[in-house]
Each structure stands twice: as C-alpha cells, then as structure tokens.
mmCIF file of C-alpha atoms and ligand atoms in Angstrom:
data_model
loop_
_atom_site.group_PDB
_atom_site.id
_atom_site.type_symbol
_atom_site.label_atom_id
_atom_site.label_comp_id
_atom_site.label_asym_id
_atom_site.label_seq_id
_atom_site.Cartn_x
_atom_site.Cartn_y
_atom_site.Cartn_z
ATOM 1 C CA UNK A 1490 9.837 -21.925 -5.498
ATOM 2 C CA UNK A 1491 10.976 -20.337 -2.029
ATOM 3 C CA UNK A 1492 11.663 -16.461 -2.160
ATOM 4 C CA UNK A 1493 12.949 -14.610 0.085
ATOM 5 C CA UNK A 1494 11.872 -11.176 0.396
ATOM 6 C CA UNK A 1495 13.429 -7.808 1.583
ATOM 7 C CA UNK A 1496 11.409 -4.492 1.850
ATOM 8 C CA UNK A 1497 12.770 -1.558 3.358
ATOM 9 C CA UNK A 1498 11.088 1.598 1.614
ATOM 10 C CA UNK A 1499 10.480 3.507 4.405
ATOM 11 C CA UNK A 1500 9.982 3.026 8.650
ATOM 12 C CA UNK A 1501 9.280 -0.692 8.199
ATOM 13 C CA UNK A 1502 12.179 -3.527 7.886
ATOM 14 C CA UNK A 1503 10.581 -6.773 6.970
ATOM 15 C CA UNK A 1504 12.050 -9.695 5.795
ATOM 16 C CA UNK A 1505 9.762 -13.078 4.606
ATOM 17 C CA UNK A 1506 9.632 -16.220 3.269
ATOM 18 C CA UNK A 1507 7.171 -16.806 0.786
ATOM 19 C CA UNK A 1508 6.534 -20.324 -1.463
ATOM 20 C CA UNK A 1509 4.809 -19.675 -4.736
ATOM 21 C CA UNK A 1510 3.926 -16.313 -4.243
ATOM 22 C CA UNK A 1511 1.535 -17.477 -1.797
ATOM 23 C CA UNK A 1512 2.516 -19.284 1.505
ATOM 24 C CA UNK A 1513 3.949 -16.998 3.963
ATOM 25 C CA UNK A 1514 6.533 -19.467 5.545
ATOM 26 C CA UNK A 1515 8.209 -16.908 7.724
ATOM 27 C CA UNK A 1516 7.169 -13.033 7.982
ATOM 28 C CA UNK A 1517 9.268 -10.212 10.823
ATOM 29 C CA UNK A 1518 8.110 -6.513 10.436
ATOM 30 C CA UNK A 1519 9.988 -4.445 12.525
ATOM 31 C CA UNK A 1520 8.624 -0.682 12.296
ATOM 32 C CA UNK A 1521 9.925 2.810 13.691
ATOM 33 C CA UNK A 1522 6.147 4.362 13.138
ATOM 34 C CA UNK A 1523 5.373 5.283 16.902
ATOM 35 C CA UNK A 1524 8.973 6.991 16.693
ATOM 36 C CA UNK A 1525 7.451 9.227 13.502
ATOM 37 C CA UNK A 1526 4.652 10.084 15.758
ATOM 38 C CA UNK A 1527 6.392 12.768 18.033
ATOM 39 C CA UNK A 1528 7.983 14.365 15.387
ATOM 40 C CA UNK A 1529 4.381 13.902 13.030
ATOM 41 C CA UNK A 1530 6.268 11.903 10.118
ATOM 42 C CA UNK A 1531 9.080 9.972 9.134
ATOM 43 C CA UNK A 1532 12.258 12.244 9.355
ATOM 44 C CA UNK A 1533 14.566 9.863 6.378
ATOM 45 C CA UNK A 1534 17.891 10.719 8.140
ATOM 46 C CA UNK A 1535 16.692 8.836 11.182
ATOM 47 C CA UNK A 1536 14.474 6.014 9.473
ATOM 48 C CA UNK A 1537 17.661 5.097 7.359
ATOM 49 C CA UNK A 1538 19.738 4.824 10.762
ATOM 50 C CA UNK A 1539 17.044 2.878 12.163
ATOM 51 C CA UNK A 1540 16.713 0.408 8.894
ATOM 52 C CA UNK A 1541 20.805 -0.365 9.195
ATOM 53 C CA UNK A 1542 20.045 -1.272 13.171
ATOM 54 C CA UNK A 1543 16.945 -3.612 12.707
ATOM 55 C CA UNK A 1544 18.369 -5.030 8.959
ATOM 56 C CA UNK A 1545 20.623 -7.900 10.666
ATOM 57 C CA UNK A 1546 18.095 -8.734 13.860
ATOM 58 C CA UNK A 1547 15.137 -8.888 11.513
ATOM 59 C CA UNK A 1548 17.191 -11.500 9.398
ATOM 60 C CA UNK A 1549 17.628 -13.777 11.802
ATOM 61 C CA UNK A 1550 14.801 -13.590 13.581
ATOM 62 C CA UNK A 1551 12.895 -14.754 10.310
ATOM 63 C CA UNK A 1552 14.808 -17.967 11.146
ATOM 64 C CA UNK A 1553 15.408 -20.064 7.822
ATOM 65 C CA UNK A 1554 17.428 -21.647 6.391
ATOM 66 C CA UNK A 1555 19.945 -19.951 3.141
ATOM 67 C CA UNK A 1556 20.033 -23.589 1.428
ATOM 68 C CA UNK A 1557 16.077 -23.710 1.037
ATOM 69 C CA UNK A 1558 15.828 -20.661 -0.882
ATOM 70 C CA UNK A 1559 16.002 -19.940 -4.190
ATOM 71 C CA UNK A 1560 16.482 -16.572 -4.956
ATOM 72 C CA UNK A 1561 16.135 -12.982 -3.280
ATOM 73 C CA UNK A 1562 13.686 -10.044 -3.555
ATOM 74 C CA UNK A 1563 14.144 -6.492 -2.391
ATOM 75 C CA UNK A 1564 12.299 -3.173 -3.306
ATOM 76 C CA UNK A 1565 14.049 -1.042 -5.250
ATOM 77 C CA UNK A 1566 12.043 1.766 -4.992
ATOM 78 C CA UNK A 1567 10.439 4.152 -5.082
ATOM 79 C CA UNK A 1568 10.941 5.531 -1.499
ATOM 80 C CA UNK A 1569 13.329 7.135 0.811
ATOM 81 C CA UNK A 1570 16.487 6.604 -1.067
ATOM 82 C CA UNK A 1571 18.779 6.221 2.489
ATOM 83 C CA UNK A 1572 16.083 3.480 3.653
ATOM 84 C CA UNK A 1573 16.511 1.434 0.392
ATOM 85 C CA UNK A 1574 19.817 1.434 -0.120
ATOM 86 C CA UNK A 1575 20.244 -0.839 3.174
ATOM 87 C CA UNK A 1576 17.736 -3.370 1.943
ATOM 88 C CA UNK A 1577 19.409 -3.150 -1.762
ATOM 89 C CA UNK A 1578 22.832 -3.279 -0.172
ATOM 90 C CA UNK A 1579 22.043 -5.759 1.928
ATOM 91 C CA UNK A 1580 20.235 -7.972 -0.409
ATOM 92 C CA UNK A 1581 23.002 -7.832 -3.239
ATOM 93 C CA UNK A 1582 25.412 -8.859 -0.296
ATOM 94 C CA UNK A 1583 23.481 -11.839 0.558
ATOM 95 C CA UNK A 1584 22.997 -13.095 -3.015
ATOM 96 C CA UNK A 1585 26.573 -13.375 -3.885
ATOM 97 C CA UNK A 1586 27.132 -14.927 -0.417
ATOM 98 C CA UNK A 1587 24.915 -17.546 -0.808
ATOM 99 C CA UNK A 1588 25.086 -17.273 -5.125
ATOM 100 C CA UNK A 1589 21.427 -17.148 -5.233
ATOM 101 C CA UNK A 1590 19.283 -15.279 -8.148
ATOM 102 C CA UNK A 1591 18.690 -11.346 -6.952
ATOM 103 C CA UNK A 1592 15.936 -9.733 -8.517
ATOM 104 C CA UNK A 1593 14.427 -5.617 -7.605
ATOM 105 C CA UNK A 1594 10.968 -5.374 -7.393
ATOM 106 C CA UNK A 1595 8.934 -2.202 -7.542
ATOM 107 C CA UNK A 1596 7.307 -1.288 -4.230
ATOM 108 C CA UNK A 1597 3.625 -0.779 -5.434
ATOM 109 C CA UNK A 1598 4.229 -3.817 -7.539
ATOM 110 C CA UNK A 1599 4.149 -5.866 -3.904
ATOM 111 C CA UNK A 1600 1.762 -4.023 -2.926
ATOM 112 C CA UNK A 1601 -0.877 -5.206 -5.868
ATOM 113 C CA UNK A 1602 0.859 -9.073 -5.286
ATOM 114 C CA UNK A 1603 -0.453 -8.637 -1.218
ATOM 115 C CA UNK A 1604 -3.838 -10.089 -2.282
ATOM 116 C CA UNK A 1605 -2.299 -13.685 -2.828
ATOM 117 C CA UNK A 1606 -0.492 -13.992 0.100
ATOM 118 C CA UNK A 1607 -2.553 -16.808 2.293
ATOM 119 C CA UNK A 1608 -5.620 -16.279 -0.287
ATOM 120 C CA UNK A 1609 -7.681 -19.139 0.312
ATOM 121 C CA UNK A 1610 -8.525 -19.021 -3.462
ATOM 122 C CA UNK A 1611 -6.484 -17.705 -6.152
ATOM 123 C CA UNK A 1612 -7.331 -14.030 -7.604
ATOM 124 C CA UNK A 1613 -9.241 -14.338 -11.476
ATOM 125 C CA UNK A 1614 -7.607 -11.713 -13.628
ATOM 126 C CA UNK A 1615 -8.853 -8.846 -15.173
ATOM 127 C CA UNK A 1616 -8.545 -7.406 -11.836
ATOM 128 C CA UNK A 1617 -9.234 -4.039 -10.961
ATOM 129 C CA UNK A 1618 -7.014 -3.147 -8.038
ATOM 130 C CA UNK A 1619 -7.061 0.494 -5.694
ATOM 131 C CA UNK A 1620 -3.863 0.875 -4.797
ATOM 132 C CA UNK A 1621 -4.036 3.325 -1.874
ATOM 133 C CA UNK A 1622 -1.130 4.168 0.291
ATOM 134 C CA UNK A 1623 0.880 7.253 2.373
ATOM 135 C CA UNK A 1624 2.870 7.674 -0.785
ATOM 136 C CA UNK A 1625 0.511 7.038 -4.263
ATOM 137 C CA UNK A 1626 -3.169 6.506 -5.044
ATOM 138 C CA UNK A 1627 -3.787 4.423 -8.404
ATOM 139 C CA UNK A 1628 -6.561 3.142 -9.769
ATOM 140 C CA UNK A 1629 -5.550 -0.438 -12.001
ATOM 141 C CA UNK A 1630 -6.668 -2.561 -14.325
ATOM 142 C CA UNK A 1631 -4.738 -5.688 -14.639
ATOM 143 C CA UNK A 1632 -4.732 -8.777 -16.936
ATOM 144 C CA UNK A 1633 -1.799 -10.328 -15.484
ATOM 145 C CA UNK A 1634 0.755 -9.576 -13.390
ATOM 146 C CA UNK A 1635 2.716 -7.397 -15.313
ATOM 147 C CA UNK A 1636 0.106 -6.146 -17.758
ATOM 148 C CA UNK A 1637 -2.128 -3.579 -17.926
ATOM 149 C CA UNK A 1638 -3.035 -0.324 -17.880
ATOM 150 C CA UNK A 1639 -3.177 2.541 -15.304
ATOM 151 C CA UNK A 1640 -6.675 3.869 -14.957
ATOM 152 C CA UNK A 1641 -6.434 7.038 -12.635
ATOM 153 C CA UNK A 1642 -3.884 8.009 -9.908
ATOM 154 C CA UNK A 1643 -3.977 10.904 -7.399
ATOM 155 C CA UNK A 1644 -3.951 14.721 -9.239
ATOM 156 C CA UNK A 1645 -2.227 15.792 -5.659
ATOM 157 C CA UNK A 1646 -1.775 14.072 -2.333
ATOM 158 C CA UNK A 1647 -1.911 10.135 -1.649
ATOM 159 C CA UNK A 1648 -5.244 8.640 -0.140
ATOM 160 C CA UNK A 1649 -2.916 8.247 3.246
ATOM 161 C CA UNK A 1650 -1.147 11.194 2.917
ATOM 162 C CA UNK A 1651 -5.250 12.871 3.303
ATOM 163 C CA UNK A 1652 -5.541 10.618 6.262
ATOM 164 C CA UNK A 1653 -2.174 11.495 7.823
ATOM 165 C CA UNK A 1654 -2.563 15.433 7.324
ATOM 166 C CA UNK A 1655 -6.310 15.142 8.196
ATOM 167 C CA UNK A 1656 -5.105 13.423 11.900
ATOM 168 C CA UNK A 1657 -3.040 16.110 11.922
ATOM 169 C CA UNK A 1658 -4.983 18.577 11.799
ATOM 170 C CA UNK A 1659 -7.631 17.336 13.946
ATOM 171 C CA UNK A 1660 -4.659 17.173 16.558
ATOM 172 C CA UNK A 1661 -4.804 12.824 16.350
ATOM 173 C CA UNK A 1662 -1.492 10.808 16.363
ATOM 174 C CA UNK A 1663 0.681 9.608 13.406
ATOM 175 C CA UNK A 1664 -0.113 7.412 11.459
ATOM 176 C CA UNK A 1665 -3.320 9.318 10.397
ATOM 177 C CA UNK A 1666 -4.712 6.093 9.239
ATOM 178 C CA UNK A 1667 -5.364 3.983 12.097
ATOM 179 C CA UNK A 1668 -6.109 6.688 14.571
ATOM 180 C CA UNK A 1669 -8.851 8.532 12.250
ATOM 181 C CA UNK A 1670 -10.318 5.283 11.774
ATOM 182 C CA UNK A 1671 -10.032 4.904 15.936
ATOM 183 C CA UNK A 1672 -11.579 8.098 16.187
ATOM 184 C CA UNK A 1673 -14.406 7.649 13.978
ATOM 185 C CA UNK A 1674 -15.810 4.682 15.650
ATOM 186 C CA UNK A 1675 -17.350 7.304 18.346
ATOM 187 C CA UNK A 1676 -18.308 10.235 15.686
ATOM 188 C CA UNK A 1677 -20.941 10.542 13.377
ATOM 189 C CA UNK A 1678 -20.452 10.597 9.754
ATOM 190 C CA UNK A 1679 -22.768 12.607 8.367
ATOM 191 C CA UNK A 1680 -22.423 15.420 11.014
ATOM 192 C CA UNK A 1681 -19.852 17.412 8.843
ATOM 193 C CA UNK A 1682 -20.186 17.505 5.194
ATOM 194 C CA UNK A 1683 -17.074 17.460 2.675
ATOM 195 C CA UNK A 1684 -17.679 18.296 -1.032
ATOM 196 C CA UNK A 1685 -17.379 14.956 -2.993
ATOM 197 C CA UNK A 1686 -13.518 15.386 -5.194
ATOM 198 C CA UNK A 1687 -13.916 15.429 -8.632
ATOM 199 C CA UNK A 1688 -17.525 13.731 -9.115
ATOM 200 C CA UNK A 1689 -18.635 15.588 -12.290
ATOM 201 C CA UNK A 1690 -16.115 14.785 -13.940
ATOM 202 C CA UNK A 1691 -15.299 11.551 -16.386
ATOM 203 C CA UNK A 1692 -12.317 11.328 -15.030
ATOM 204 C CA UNK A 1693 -10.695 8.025 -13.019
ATOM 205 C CA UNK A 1694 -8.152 10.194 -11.241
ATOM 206 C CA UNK A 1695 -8.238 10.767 -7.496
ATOM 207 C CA UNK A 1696 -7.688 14.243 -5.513
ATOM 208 C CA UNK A 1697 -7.492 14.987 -1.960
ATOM 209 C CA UNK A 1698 -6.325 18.460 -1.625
ATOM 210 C CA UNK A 1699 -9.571 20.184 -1.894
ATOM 211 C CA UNK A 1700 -10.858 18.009 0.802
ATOM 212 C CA UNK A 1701 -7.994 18.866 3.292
ATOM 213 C CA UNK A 1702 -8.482 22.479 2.757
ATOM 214 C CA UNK A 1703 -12.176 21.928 3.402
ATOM 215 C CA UNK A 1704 -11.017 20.250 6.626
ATOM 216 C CA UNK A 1705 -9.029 23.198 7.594
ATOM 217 C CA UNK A 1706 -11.706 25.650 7.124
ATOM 218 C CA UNK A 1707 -14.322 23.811 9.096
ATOM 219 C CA UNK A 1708 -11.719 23.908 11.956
ATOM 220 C CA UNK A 1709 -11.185 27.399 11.772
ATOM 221 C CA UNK A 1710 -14.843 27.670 11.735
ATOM 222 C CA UNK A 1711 -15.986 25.757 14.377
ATOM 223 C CA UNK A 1712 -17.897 27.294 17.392
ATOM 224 C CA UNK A 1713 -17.167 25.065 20.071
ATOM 225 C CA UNK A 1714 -13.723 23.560 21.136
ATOM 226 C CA UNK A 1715 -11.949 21.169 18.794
ATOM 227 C CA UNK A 1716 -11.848 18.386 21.120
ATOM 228 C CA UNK A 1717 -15.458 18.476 21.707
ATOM 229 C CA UNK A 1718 -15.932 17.735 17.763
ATOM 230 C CA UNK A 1719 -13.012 15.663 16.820
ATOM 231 C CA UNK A 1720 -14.666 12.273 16.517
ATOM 232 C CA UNK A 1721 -17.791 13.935 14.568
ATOM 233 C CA UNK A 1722 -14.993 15.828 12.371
ATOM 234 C CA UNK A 1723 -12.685 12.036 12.025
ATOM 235 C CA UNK A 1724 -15.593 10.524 11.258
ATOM 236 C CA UNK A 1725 -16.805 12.964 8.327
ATOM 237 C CA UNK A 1726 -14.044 13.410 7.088
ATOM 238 C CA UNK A 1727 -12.908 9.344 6.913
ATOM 239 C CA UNK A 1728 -16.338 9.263 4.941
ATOM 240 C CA UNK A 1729 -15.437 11.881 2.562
ATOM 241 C CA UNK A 1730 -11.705 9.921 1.743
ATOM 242 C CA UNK A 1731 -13.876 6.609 1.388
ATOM 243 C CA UNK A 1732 -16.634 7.867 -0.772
ATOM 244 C CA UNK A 1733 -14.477 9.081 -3.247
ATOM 245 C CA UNK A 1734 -12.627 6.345 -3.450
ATOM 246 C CA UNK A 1735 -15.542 3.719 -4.632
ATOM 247 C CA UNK A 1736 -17.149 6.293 -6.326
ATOM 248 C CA UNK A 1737 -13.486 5.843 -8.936
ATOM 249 C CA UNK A 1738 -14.028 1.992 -8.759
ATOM 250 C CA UNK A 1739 -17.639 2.024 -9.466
ATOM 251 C CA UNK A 1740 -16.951 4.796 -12.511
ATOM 252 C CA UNK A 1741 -13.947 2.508 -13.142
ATOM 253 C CA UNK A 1742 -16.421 -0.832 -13.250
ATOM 254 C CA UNK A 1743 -19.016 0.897 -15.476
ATOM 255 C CA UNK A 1744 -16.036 1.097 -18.282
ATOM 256 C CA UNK A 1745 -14.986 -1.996 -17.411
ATOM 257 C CA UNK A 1746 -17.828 -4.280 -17.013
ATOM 258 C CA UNK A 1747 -15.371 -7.847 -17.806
ATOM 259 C CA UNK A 1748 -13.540 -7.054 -14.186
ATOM 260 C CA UNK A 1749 -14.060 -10.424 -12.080
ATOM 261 C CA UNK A 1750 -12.911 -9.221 -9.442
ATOM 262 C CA UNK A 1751 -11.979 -5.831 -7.273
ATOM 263 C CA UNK A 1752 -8.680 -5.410 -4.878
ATOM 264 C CA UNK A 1753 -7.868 -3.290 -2.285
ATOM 265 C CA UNK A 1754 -4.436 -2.708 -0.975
ATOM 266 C CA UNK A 1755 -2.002 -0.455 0.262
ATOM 267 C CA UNK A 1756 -2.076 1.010 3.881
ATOM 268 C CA UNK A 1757 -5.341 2.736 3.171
ATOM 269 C CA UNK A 1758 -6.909 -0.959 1.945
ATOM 270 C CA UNK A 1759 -6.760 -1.596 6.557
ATOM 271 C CA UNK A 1760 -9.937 0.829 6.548
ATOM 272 C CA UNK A 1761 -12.494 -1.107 7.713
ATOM 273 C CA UNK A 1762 -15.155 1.797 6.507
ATOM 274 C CA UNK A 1763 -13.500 1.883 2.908
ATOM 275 C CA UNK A 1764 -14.126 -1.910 2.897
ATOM 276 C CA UNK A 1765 -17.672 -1.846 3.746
ATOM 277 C CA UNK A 1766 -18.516 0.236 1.286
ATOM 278 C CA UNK A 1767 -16.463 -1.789 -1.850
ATOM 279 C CA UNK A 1768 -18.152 -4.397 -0.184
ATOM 280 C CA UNK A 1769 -21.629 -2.995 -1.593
ATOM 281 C CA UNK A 1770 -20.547 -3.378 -4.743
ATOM 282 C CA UNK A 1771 -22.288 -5.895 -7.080
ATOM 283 C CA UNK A 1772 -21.483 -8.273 -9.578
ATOM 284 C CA UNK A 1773 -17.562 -8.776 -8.778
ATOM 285 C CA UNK A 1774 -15.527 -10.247 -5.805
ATOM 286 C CA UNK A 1775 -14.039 -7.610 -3.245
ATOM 287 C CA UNK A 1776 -10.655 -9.171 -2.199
ATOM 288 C CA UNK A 1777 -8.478 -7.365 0.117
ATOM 289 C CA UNK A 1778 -5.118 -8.692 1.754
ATOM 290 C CA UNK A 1779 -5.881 -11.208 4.536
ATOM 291 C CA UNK A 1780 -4.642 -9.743 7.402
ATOM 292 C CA UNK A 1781 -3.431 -6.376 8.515
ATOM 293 C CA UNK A 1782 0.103 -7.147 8.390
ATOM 294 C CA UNK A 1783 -0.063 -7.686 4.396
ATOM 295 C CA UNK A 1784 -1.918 -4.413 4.197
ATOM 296 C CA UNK A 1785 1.130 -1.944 5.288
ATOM 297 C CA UNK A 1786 4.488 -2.240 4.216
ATOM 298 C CA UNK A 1787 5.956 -5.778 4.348
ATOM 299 C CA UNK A 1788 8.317 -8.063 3.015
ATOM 300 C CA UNK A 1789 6.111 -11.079 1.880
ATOM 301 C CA UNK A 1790 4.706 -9.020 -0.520
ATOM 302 C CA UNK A 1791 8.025 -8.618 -2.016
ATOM 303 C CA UNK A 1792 8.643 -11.869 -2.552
ATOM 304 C CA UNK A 1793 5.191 -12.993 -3.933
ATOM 305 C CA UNK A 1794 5.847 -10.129 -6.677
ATOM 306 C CA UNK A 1795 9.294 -11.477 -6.956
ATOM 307 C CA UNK A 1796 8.107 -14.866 -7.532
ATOM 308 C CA UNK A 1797 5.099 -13.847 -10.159
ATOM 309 C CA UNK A 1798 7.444 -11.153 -12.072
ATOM 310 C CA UNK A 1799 9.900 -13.879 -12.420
ATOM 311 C CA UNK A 1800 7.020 -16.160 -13.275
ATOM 312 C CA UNK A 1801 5.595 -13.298 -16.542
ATOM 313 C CA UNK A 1802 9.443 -11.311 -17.282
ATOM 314 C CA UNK A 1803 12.617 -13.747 -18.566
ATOM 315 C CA UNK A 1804 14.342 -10.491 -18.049
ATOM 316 C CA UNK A 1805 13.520 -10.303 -14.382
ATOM 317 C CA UNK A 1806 16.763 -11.463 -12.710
ATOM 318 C CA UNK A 1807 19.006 -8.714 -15.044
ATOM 319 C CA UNK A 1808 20.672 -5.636 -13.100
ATOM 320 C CA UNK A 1809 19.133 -3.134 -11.500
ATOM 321 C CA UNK A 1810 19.563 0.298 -9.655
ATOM 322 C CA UNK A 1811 17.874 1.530 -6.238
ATOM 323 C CA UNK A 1812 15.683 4.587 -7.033
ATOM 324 C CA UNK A 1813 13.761 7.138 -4.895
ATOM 325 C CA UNK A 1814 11.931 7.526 -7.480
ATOM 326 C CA UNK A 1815 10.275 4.915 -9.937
ATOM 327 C CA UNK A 1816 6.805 4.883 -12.592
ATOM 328 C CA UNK A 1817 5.314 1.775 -12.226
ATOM 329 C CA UNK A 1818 4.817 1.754 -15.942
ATOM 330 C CA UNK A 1819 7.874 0.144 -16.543
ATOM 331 C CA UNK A 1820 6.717 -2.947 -14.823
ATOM 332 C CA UNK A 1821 3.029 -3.399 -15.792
ATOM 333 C CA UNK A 1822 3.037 -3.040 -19.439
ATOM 334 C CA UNK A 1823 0.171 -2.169 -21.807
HETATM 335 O O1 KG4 B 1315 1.470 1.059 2.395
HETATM 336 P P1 KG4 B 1315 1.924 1.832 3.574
HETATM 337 O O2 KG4 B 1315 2.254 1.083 4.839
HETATM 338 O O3 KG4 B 1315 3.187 2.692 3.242
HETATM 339 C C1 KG4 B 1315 3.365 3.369 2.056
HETATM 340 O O4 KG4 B 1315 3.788 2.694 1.070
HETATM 341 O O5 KG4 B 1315 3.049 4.574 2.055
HETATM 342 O O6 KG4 B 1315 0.780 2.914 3.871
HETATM 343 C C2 KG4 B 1315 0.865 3.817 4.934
HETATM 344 C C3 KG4 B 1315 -0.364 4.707 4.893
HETATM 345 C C4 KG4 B 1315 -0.337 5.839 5.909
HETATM 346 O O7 KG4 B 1315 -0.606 7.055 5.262
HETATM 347 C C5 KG4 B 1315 -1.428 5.450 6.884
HETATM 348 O O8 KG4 B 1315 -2.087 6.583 7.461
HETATM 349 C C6 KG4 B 1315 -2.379 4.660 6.021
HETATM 350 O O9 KG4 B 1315 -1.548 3.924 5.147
HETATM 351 N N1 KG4 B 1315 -3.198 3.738 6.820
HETATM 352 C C7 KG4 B 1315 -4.536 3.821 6.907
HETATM 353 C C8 KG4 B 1315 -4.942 2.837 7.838
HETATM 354 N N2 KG4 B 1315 -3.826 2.171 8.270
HETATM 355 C C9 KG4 B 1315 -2.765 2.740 7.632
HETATM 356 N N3 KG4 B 1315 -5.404 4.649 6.295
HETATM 357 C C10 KG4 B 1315 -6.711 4.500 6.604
HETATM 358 N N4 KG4 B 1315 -7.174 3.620 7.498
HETATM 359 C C11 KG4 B 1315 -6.344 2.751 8.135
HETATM 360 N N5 KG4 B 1315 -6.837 1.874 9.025
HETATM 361 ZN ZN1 ZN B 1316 3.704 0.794 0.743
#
C-alpha cells in the first residue's frame, strides 16, 4: 500500500512516498531553519508564509505519480496552527481531486513510526521509545502501534527546546541541536558540572529547566571570556541533557524488563553523544531512525504512521480537524 505523506508542523515542508510503512519511494524536505537562525527561532507568521510558497514546488519535485497512490497522510497537529493548516488544506484538496482516502495523523505519532522507515529489520514490540524533540519529551512504552502507555514526559521544557536555549545562551546558532553537538566535539565534558534533573526521584518524567538556569549561572560566573569556554561549556552541558535522558530509559527498563527493544527519535534522537550512551545499554536493541533526514521533521514519517494507524484503527480514515494543540493519548491507547 503506497501513502503519500504531508508534514508541515512547523519550518519544514516535506512531502514522501512511502510503501508499507517502510520503503521511502520518494522523500523532498524543504526547510526555512537557517532563516529562524537570525531572528533565534521560528517566528509562525513567517514560517506559515514560507510553508504556502514551498507547498506546490515540494509536490512536484517528489515526482510521482497520483494513480499509484492509495491514500493521503498529513499531520494534523500539534504545531503552529498557520503552518498546518497549508498541509491540511492542501492535503484535503488533493484527496477529493484525485478521490483518494485522507487520513490526519498526529505529529509525534510519525515521529515514533521514523524507526521503520528503510529498517533493515522490522522493530519487535514492546518497544520502549524516547521521543525527544524542540517541542515534547516522552518517555513510551508501546505494544503496538497504537497501544500503550505513556511513561514520563517533560515537567517543563522539551529535550530540544534545552538544546536550543542552551546554544543560545552560549551565543551558538539556531538550531541549538546541531551546533551544540558541533561545538562539543572540541570541549571537554566533564570540565563543567550540571546537577543530574530529577535523579532521586522514582519518577520517569524528564526536566530541563533547572539545568538551563544552572547554565546561566555558570555564565554569569565565569572568570575568563565566554568564547574562550564555549566548547568546554557545549560540551558539559550536551552531557548533562544526555545523561538524564538514559538515566529515564534505564529507570524505565528496570520496570520494564520484557522491552525487546529501545528507540530513539525526534530531532534530539540526531545526537550522536545521546546515542553512544543508549548504546551502552544491555540486554535490548538500540534502534534509532536510519538516517538524519528521518530524525527531524519529515514527511515519510507521516505516511509510515498513516499506513500502520490505518493498519491497527478501522476508524482511521473518519474526519478530522487541524489542531495546534493535540495529547497523543488519543492515538496510543492503554
Ligand atoms: O523533531 P524536530 O525536527 O522538530 C520538532 O518536532 O520539534 O526537532 C527539532 C529539535 C530542535 O530543538 C533541535 O535543536 C533538535 O531537535 N536537534 C538536536 C540535534 N539536531 C536537532 N538536538 C541535539 N542534537 C542534535 N544533533
Ligand atoms: Zn517533530
């Protein structure tokens, strides 16, 4: 079954082609990111201007053909409602032109379908999947596609929201993700030393907040020039995110000892440092998306959720409305 997928959330348009949920046929990501960086974010006014331009090239640069597919995914949220509404409007166009099945996925619900895109193998459930991005941080465990139960999420900022504020701070470009990570390749990561969120507690939840402020006072504390500590301060502070993220999934695995195998996605899942360290994990399989492309916002994703929510839900292909907002409880059941 060919899907074709439409995600527009936020400063990405991507449109894709995927069979099965699993065979990326076609793939276009156009992104407005290095436009966010001079103004430090994504202003929505201007990404959904930018969405409406790129919507119509993107299409037909994915080059295929209408007749082959057979039905249409978009996101339908949650994100910036003005960015959505041209992949929702433009999706619900397309399916009555070409009278194909339409069906609105939740964002993070492509995000935790990323891992079978290209997989070599196909994922064992339960599953135990970080989902770590600029907008949530939650902690899954997953028997299926649409079933299971949310473990932890984020008590205050997102995982990449940390790294984005962080870079920030430490006067690095937007998106904080990559260029932390760039950063940190020439610092040290034990030269700074950030308290460890939430360890002494039983809880599965995630918090960042504490570790920003801790960021901020260091800076304010330092005695020689920023720039002269940046990469030491990236580096540290990269560590700190990363460490209390597996520290979760290890508490998480100790509950949960019948997880085959542990995902990482979401923009946060690029980290190469966050993946070494799942990687010393035990016991289970560490599966992340293949490439970087599936890692970040992108349309295949959409469509492989499409495809496997049509696969578990008879309901999937009903109405639906575009939301800013959205739980993800309402698509992975308990
Ligand atoms: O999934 P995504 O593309 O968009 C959202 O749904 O939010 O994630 C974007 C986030 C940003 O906060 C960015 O800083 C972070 O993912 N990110 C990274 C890396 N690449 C992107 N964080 C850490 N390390 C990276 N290499
Ligand atoms: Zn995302």
């Amino acid at each position: 079954m060919r899907l074709l997928g439409i995600e527009t959330s936020c400063d990405e348009t991507s449109v894709a082609v995927v069979e099965d949920g699993t065979t990326v046929l076609s793939h276009v990501i156009a992104t407005t990111k290095q436009d966010s960086a001079a103004s430090a974010g994504v202003i929505p006014e201007d990404a959904a201007r930018k969405q409406l331009e790129a919507i119509l090239p993107v299409l037909h640069q994915a080059k295929f053909d209408p007749k082959t597919i057979d039905a249409i995914a978009v996101t339908k949220g949650p994100g910036l409602l003005g960015s959505l509404l041209i992949g929702t409007t433009t999706a619900r166009l397309l399916a009555s032109l070409w009278e194909k099945p339409l069906i609105g996925i939740h964002h993070t619900l492509g995000h935790l379908s990323s891992t079978w895109l290209d997989a070599k193998d196909s994922p064992q459930f339960p599953i135990l999947t970080l989902s770590a991005s600029g907008g949530h941080t939650d902690l899954w465990y997953r028997t299926s596609h649409t079933q299971g139960m949310l473990l932890g999420s984020t008590r205050d900022d997102a995982a990449g929201e940390a790294f984005d504020k962080g870079a920030s701070m430490l006067n690095l470009s937007y998106p904080g993700g990559p260029s932390i990570a760039k950063a940190s390749l020439e610092g040290r990561n034990d030269a700074y030393h950030f308290p460890l969120p939430l360890h002494t507690e039983e809880t599965l939840d995630f918090s960042f907040s504490g570790l920003k402020t801790s960021l901020k006072y260091t800076i304010a504390g330092l005695q020689s020039p920023l720039d002269a500590e940046q990469k030491n301060l990236a580096a540290s502070f990269q560590e700190a995110i990363c460490l209390h993220l597996v520290t979760q999934v290890r508490k998480a695995l100790l509950k949960h000892p019948q997880v085959k195998e542990v995902h990482i996605v979401g923009g946060v899942s690029a980290n190469l440092r966050l993946r070494e360290l799942l990687s010393t994990i035990e016991g289970v399989a560490v599966r992340h998306p293949t490439t970087l492309r599936y890692c970040t916002d992108n349309a295949a994703m959409i469509a492989a959720a499409g495809y496997f929510y049509s696969q578990e839900r008879k309901d999937a292909y009903g109405t639906f409305t575009t939301h800013a907002s959205l739980p993800l409880q309402e698509v992975i059941a308990s």
